[in-house]
Amino acid sequence: MAKMYEIFSRLGDPRVVGRSSHPLPDILVLSVLAVISGADSFDAIELFGKAHHAELKKIHLLPNGIPSHDTVNRVFQSINARHFERLFAEWAPGLKCCGEGAGAEVIAIDVKTIRGSRDTFHGSGPLHIVHAWSVKKALCLGQYRTDAKSNEITAIPRLIDMLDIGGSVVTIDAMGTQKDIAGKIVEAGGDYILAVKGNQETLLEDVEAVCGYEHPAAEDTDVGKGHGRIEVRHCQAFEPDAIIRRDHGGWPGLKTVVRVRATRSSGGSQTTEERFNISSLPTDAPFNTYIRNHWEVEDKLHRTLDMTFREDQQRKRRKMAAQNFSILTKFAFNILNKDKSKISLRNKRLKAAWDCNFLMNLLQI
């Protein structure tokens, strides 16, 4: 918790000097503890603080009492969200996790919409947050807010600037398949796997042509089972031919074209889908695994934020409140997720609310 407190201490306090009864880091630590324990509103944060005031005093937090929900609300409205995002991206990689997977670090980047943040009265749309997900650590490494989903192209480079991606493999869906983004990843010492779809129509046609008449340099097959279906994924890696090198030579570090043919069987029916990617990795890289792991950002982060933390139902709309609460939620999510006990995140939150020793043990990061 000392590291988290130190991070919060570096965040600029937006309040008037000399007119604040509660230190800003104390309010933020209180809020993290409350969200870990199931709070999803400013009223709930105040209730948590009042219920645990004695325990909070033992760790020298909030000597002047518990701030009201209005005070917490005003703080979250006023914090510099961009600075908060940068500090989170600095804190998250330092978390120590048990049982980290072997092999290269895969960082999956994808966008999530917080639907409840839409303000129709003032004519503002919902927040769109671009997340970076560590497959090896199963943690959120960073986030960057964009005002519109179409602005994901401009948000991804800014998110990459906040991360240390040297030696990592960055996977991005088709929206991020841009030469500038590929170049930024390569310049930072990472590799990329970028999906190719209709937004890069000419590139897609040429990639499909390569996969149609070239002989693959490497291929493998894996089988996945779950939810009453079986999916067989046959992955082929090709070296880019003369057409792609000539017409698409501006792609920094391009080494491989990848096709994944996924055949899904369920209830006696069968469907087949082809997916295409380009990559700076050599053809013998484990593309099937990397591409499949990309969707952890949806399954393990975005779905959990909605189902366990009810993020889509959040109605915070004033100023920076929604964005800052989203960042705070990622602090709580990472702290909970780094604990590898065999209970669900939902039950960890319940246990943290009931058992202060368990809550404080979670903070030994």
CSV table of N, CA, C and O in Angstrom, one decimal, residues 138-204:
chain,number,residue,atom,x,y,z
A,138,ALA,N,-2.0,-11.2,-16.3
A,138,ALA,CA,-3.5,-11.1,-16.1
A,138,ALA,C,-3.8,-9.8,-15.4
A,138,ALA,O,-4.6,-9.8,-14.4
A,139,LEU,N,-3.2,-8.7,-15.8
A,139,LEU,CA,-3.5,-7.4,-15.2
A,139,LEU,C,-3.7,-6.3,-16.3
A,139,LEU,O,-3.2,-6.4,-17.4
A,140,CYS,N,-4.4,-5.3,-15.9
A,140,CYS,CA,-4.5,-4.1,-16.8
A,140,CYS,C,-3.2,-3.2,-16.6
A,140,CYS,O,-2.9,-2.9,-15.5
A,141,LEU,N,-2.5,-3.0,-17.7
A,141,LEU,CA,-1.3,-2.2,-17.6
A,141,LEU,C,-1.5,-0.7,-17.8
A,141,LEU,O,-0.6,0.1,-17.4
A,142,GLY,N,-2.6,-0.3,-18.4
A,142,GLY,CA,-2.8,1.1,-18.6
A,142,GLY,C,-4.1,1.3,-19.3
A,142,GLY,O,-4.7,0.4,-19.9
A,143,GLN,N,-4.5,2.6,-19.3
A,143,GLN,CA,-5.7,3.0,-20.1
A,143,GLN,C,-5.5,4.4,-20.6
A,143,GLN,O,-4.8,5.2,-20.0
A,144,TYR,N,-6.3,4.7,-21.6
A,144,TYR,CA,-6.3,6.1,-22.2
A,144,TYR,C,-7.7,6.4,-22.7
A,144,TYR,O,-8.2,5.6,-23.5
A,145,ARG,N,-8.2,7.5,-22.2
A,145,ARG,CA,-9.6,7.8,-22.7
A,145,ARG,C,-9.5,8.5,-24.0
A,145,ARG,O,-8.7,9.3,-24.3
A,146,THR,N,-10.5,8.2,-24.9
A,146,THR,CA,-10.7,8.9,-26.1
A,146,THR,C,-12.2,9.3,-26.2
A,146,THR,O,-13.1,8.7,-25.7
A,147,ASP,N,-12.4,10.5,-26.8
A,147,ASP,CA,-13.7,11.1,-26.8
A,147,ASP,C,-14.7,10.4,-27.8
A,147,ASP,O,-15.9,10.5,-27.6
A,148,ALA,N,-14.2,9.6,-28.7
A,148,ALA,CA,-15.0,8.9,-29.7
A,148,ALA,C,-14.4,7.6,-30.0
A,148,ALA,O,-13.1,7.5,-30.1
A,149,LYS,N,-15.2,6.6,-30.3
A,149,LYS,CA,-14.6,5.3,-30.7
A,149,LYS,C,-13.7,5.4,-31.9
A,149,LYS,O,-12.7,4.7,-32.0
A,150,SER,N,-14.0,6.3,-32.8
A,150,SER,CA,-13.2,6.4,-34.0
A,150,SER,C,-11.8,7.0,-33.7
A,150,SER,O,-10.9,6.9,-34.5
A,151,ASN,N,-11.7,7.6,-32.5
A,151,ASN,CA,-10.4,8.2,-32.1
A,151,ASN,C,-9.4,7.2,-31.5
A,151,ASN,O,-8.4,7.6,-31.0
A,152,GLU,N,-9.8,5.9,-31.5
A,152,GLU,CA,-9.0,4.9,-31.0
A,152,GLU,C,-7.6,4.9,-31.7
A,152,GLU,O,-6.6,4.6,-31.1
A,153,ILE,N,-7.6,5.3,-33.0
A,153,ILE,CA,-6.4,5.4,-33.8
A,153,ILE,C,-5.4,6.3,-33.1
A,153,ILE,O,-4.2,6.1,-33.1
A,154,THR,N,-5.9,7.5,-32.7
A,154,THR,CA,-5.0,8.4,-32.0
A,154,THR,C,-4.7,8.1,-30.6
A,154,THR,O,-3.6,8.5,-30.1
A,155,ALA,N,-5.6,7.4,-29.9
A,155,ALA,CA,-5.4,7.1,-28.5
A,155,ALA,C,-4.3,6.0,-28.3
A,155,ALA,O,-3.6,6.0,-27.3
A,156,ILE,N,-4.3,5.0,-29.2
A,156,ILE,CA,-3.4,3.9,-29.1
A,156,ILE,C,-1.9,4.3,-29.0
A,156,ILE,O,-1.2,3.9,-28.1
A,157,PRO,N,-1.4,5.2,-29.9
A,157,PRO,CA,0.0,5.6,-29.7
A,157,PRO,C,0.3,6.3,-28.4
A,157,PRO,O,1.3,6.1,-27.8
A,158,ARG,N,-0.7,7.1,-27.9
A,158,ARG,CA,-0.5,7.7,-26.6
A,158,ARG,C,-0.4,6.7,-25.5
A,158,ARG,O,0.3,6.9,-24.5
A,159,LEU,N,-1.3,5.7,-25.6
A,159,LEU,CA,-1.2,4.6,-24.6
A,159,LEU,C,0.1,3.9,-24.6
A,159,LEU,O,0.8,3.6,-23.6
A,160,ILE,N,0.6,3.6,-25.8
A,160,ILE,CA,1.9,2.9,-26.0
A,160,ILE,C,3.0,3.7,-25.4
A,160,ILE,O,4.0,3.2,-24.8
A,161,ASP,N,2.9,5.1,-25.5
A,161,ASP,CA,4.0,5.9,-25.0
A,161,ASP,C,4.1,5.8,-23.4
A,161,ASP,O,5.1,6.0,-22.9
A,162,MET,N,3.0,5.4,-22.8
A,162,MET,CA,3.0,5.2,-21.3
A,162,MET,C,3.5,3.9,-20.9
A,162,MET,O,3.8,3.7,-19.7
A,163,LEU,N,3.7,3.0,-21.8
A,163,LEU,CA,4.0,1.6,-21.4
A,163,LEU,C,5.5,1.3,-21.8
A,163,LEU,O,6.0,1.9,-22.7
A,164,ASP,N,6.0,0.3,-21.1
A,164,ASP,CA,7.3,-0.2,-21.5
A,164,ASP,C,7.1,-1.5,-22.2
A,164,ASP,O,6.8,-2.6,-21.7
A,165,ILE,N,7.1,-1.5,-23.6
A,165,ILE,CA,6.8,-2.6,-24.4
A,165,ILE,C,8.0,-3.3,-25.0
A,165,ILE,O,7.8,-4.2,-25.8
A,166,GLY,N,9.2,-2.9,-24.6
A,166,GLY,CA,10.4,-3.6,-25.1
A,166,GLY,C,10.4,-5.1,-24.9
A,166,GLY,O,10.1,-5.5,-23.7
A,167,GLY,N,10.6,-5.8,-25.9
A,167,GLY,CA,10.5,-7.3,-25.8
A,167,GLY,C,9.2,-7.9,-25.8
A,167,GLY,O,9.1,-9.1,-25.7
A,168,SER,N,8.1,-7.1,-25.9
A,168,SER,CA,6.8,-7.6,-25.8
A,168,SER,C,6.1,-7.8,-27.2
A,168,SER,O,6.6,-7.2,-28.2
A,169,VAL,N,5.1,-8.5,-27.3
A,169,VAL,CA,4.3,-8.7,-28.5
A,169,VAL,C,3.0,-7.9,-28.3
A,169,VAL,O,2.2,-8.3,-27.4
A,170,VAL,N,2.7,-6.9,-29.1
A,170,VAL,CA,1.5,-6.1,-29.0
A,170,VAL,C,0.5,-6.6,-30.0
A,170,VAL,O,0.8,-6.6,-31.2
A,171,THR,N,-0.7,-6.9,-29.5
A,171,THR,CA,-1.7,-7.4,-30.4
A,171,THR,C,-2.9,-6.4,-30.4
A,171,THR,O,-3.3,-5.9,-29.4
A,172,ILE,N,-3.4,-6.0,-31.6
A,172,ILE,CA,-4.4,-5.0,-31.7
A,172,ILE,C,-5.4,-5.4,-32.8
A,172,ILE,O,-5.0,-6.0,-33.8
A,173,ASP,N,-6.7,-5.1,-32.6
A,173,ASP,CA,-7.7,-5.4,-33.6
A,173,ASP,C,-7.6,-4.5,-34.8
A,173,ASP,O,-6.7,-3.6,-34.8
A,174,ALA,N,-8.4,-4.6,-35.8
A,174,ALA,CA,-8.3,-4.0,-37.1
A,174,ALA,C,-8.2,-2.4,-37.0
A,174,ALA,O,-7.5,-1.8,-37.8
A,175,MET,N,-8.9,-1.8,-36.0
A,175,MET,CA,-8.9,-0.4,-35.9
A,175,MET,C,-7.5,0.2,-35.7
A,175,MET,O,-7.2,1.3,-36.2
A,176,GLY,N,-6.6,-0.6,-35.0
A,176,GLY,CA,-5.3,-0.1,-34.8
A,176,GLY,C,-4.3,-0.6,-35.9
A,176,GLY,O,-3.1,-0.4,-35.7
A,177,THR,N,-4.7,-1.1,-37.0
A,177,THR,CA,-3.8,-1.6,-38.0
A,177,THR,C,-3.5,-0.3,-38.9
A,177,THR,O,-4.1,-0.1,-39.9
A,178,GLN,N,-2.5,0.4,-38.4
A,178,GLN,CA,-2.0,1.6,-39.0
A,178,GLN,C,-0.5,1.6,-39.0
A,178,GLN,O,0.1,1.2,-38.1
A,179,LYS,N,0.1,2.2,-40.1
A,179,LYS,CA,1.5,2.2,-40.2
A,179,LYS,C,2.2,2.9,-39.1
A,179,LYS,O,3.2,2.5,-38.6
A,180,ASP,N,1.6,4.1,-38.6
A,180,ASP,CA,2.2,4.9,-37.6
A,180,ASP,C,2.2,4.1,-36.3
A,180,ASP,O,3.2,4.1,-35.5
A,181,ILE,N,1.2,3.3,-36.0
A,181,ILE,CA,1.1,2.5,-34.8
A,181,ILE,C,2.1,1.4,-34.8
A,181,ILE,O,2.9,1.1,-33.9
A,182,ALA,N,2.2,0.7,-36.0
A,182,ALA,CA,3.2,-0.3,-36.2
A,182,ALA,C,4.6,0.2,-36.0
A,182,ALA,O,5.5,-0.4,-35.3
A,183,GLY,N,4.9,1.4,-36.5
A,183,GLY,CA,6.2,2.0,-36.4
A,183,GLY,C,6.5,2.4,-34.9
A,183,GLY,O,7.7,2.2,-34.5
A,184,LYS,N,5.6,2.9,-34.2
A,184,LYS,CA,5.8,3.2,-32.8
A,184,LYS,C,6.1,2.0,-32.0
A,184,LYS,O,7.0,2.0,-31.1
A,185,ILE,N,5.5,0.9,-32.2
A,185,ILE,CA,5.7,-0.4,-31.5
A,185,ILE,C,7.2,-0.9,-31.8
A,185,ILE,O,7.9,-1.2,-30.9
A,186,VAL,N,7.5,-0.9,-33.1
A,186,VAL,CA,8.9,-1.3,-33.4
A,186,VAL,C,10.0,-0.4,-32.9
A,186,VAL,O,11.0,-0.9,-32.3
A,187,GLU,N,9.7,0.9,-32.9
A,187,GLU,CA,10.7,1.9,-32.3
A,187,GLU,C,10.9,1.7,-30.8
A,187,GLU,O,12.0,1.9,-30.3
A,188,ALA,N,9.8,1.2,-30.2
A,188,ALA,CA,9.9,1.0,-28.7
A,188,ALA,C,10.5,-0.3,-28.4
A,188,ALA,O,10.6,-0.7,-27.2
A,189,GLY,N,10.9,-1.1,-29.4
A,189,GLY,CA,11.5,-2.4,-29.1
A,189,GLY,C,10.6,-3.6,-29.0
A,189,GLY,O,11.0,-4.7,-28.5
A,190,GLY,N,9.3,-3.4,-29.4
A,190,GLY,CA,8.4,-4.5,-29.4
A,190,GLY,C,8.1,-5.1,-30.7
A,190,GLY,O,8.6,-4.6,-31.7
A,191,ASP,N,7.2,-6.1,-30.8
A,191,ASP,CA,6.7,-6.6,-32.0
A,191,ASP,C,5.2,-6.5,-32.0
A,191,ASP,O,4.6,-6.3,-31.0
A,192,TYR,N,4.6,-6.6,-33.2
A,192,TYR,CA,3.2,-6.4,-33.3
A,192,TYR,C,2.6,-7.6,-34.1
A,192,TYR,O,3.2,-8.2,-34.9
A,193,ILE,N,1.3,-7.8,-33.8
A,193,ILE,CA,0.4,-8.6,-34.6
A,193,ILE,C,-0.9,-7.8,-34.7
A,193,ILE,O,-1.6,-7.5,-33.8
A,194,LEU,N,-1.1,-7.4,-36.0
A,194,LEU,CA,-2.3,-6.5,-36.3
A,194,LEU,C,-3.3,-7.2,-37.2
A,194,LEU,O,-2.9,-7.8,-38.2
A,195,ALA,N,-4.5,-7.2,-36.8
A,195,ALA,CA,-5.6,-7.8,-37.6
A,195,ALA,C,-5.8,-7.0,-38.8
A,195,ALA,O,-5.7,-5.7,-38.9
A,196,VAL,N,-6.1,-7.7,-39.9
A,196,VAL,CA,-6.4,-7.0,-41.2
A,196,VAL,C,-7.8,-7.4,-41.6
A,196,VAL,O,-8.2,-8.5,-41.8
A,197,LYS,N,-8.6,-6.3,-41.7
A,197,LYS,CA,-10.1,-6.4,-42.1
A,197,LYS,C,-10.4,-5.4,-43.2
A,197,LYS,O,-9.5,-4.9,-43.8
A,198,GLY,N,-11.7,-5.1,-43.3
A,198,GLY,CA,-12.1,-4.3,-44.4
A,198,GLY,C,-11.7,-2.8,-44.3
A,198,GLY,O,-11.8,-2.1,-45.3
A,199,ASN,N,-11.2,-2.4,-43.1
A,199,ASN,CA,-10.8,-1.0,-43.1
A,199,ASN,C,-9.5,-0.8,-43.8
A,199,ASN,O,-9.1,0.4,-44.0
A,200,GLN,N,-8.8,-1.8,-44.1
A,200,GLN,CA,-7.6,-1.8,-45.0
A,200,GLN,C,-7.8,-2.7,-46.2
A,200,GLN,O,-7.3,-3.7,-46.4
A,201,GLU,N,-8.8,-2.2,-47.0
A,201,GLU,CA,-9.3,-3.1,-48.1
A,201,GLU,C,-8.2,-3.6,-49.0
A,201,GLU,O,-8.2,-4.8,-49.4
A,202,THR,N,-7.4,-2.7,-49.5
A,202,THR,CA,-6.3,-3.1,-50.5
A,202,THR,C,-5.4,-4.1,-49.8
A,202,THR,O,-5.0,-5.1,-50.4
A,203,LEU,N,-5.0,-3.8,-48.6
A,203,LEU,CA,-4.1,-4.7,-47.9
A,203,LEU,C,-4.7,-6.0,-47.7
A,203,LEU,O,-4.1,-7.1,-47.8
A,204,LEU,N,-6.0,-6.0,-47.3
A,204,LEU,CA,-6.7,-7.3,-47.1
A,204,LEU,C,-6.8,-8.1,-48.4
A,204,LEU,O,-6.5,-9.3,-48.3
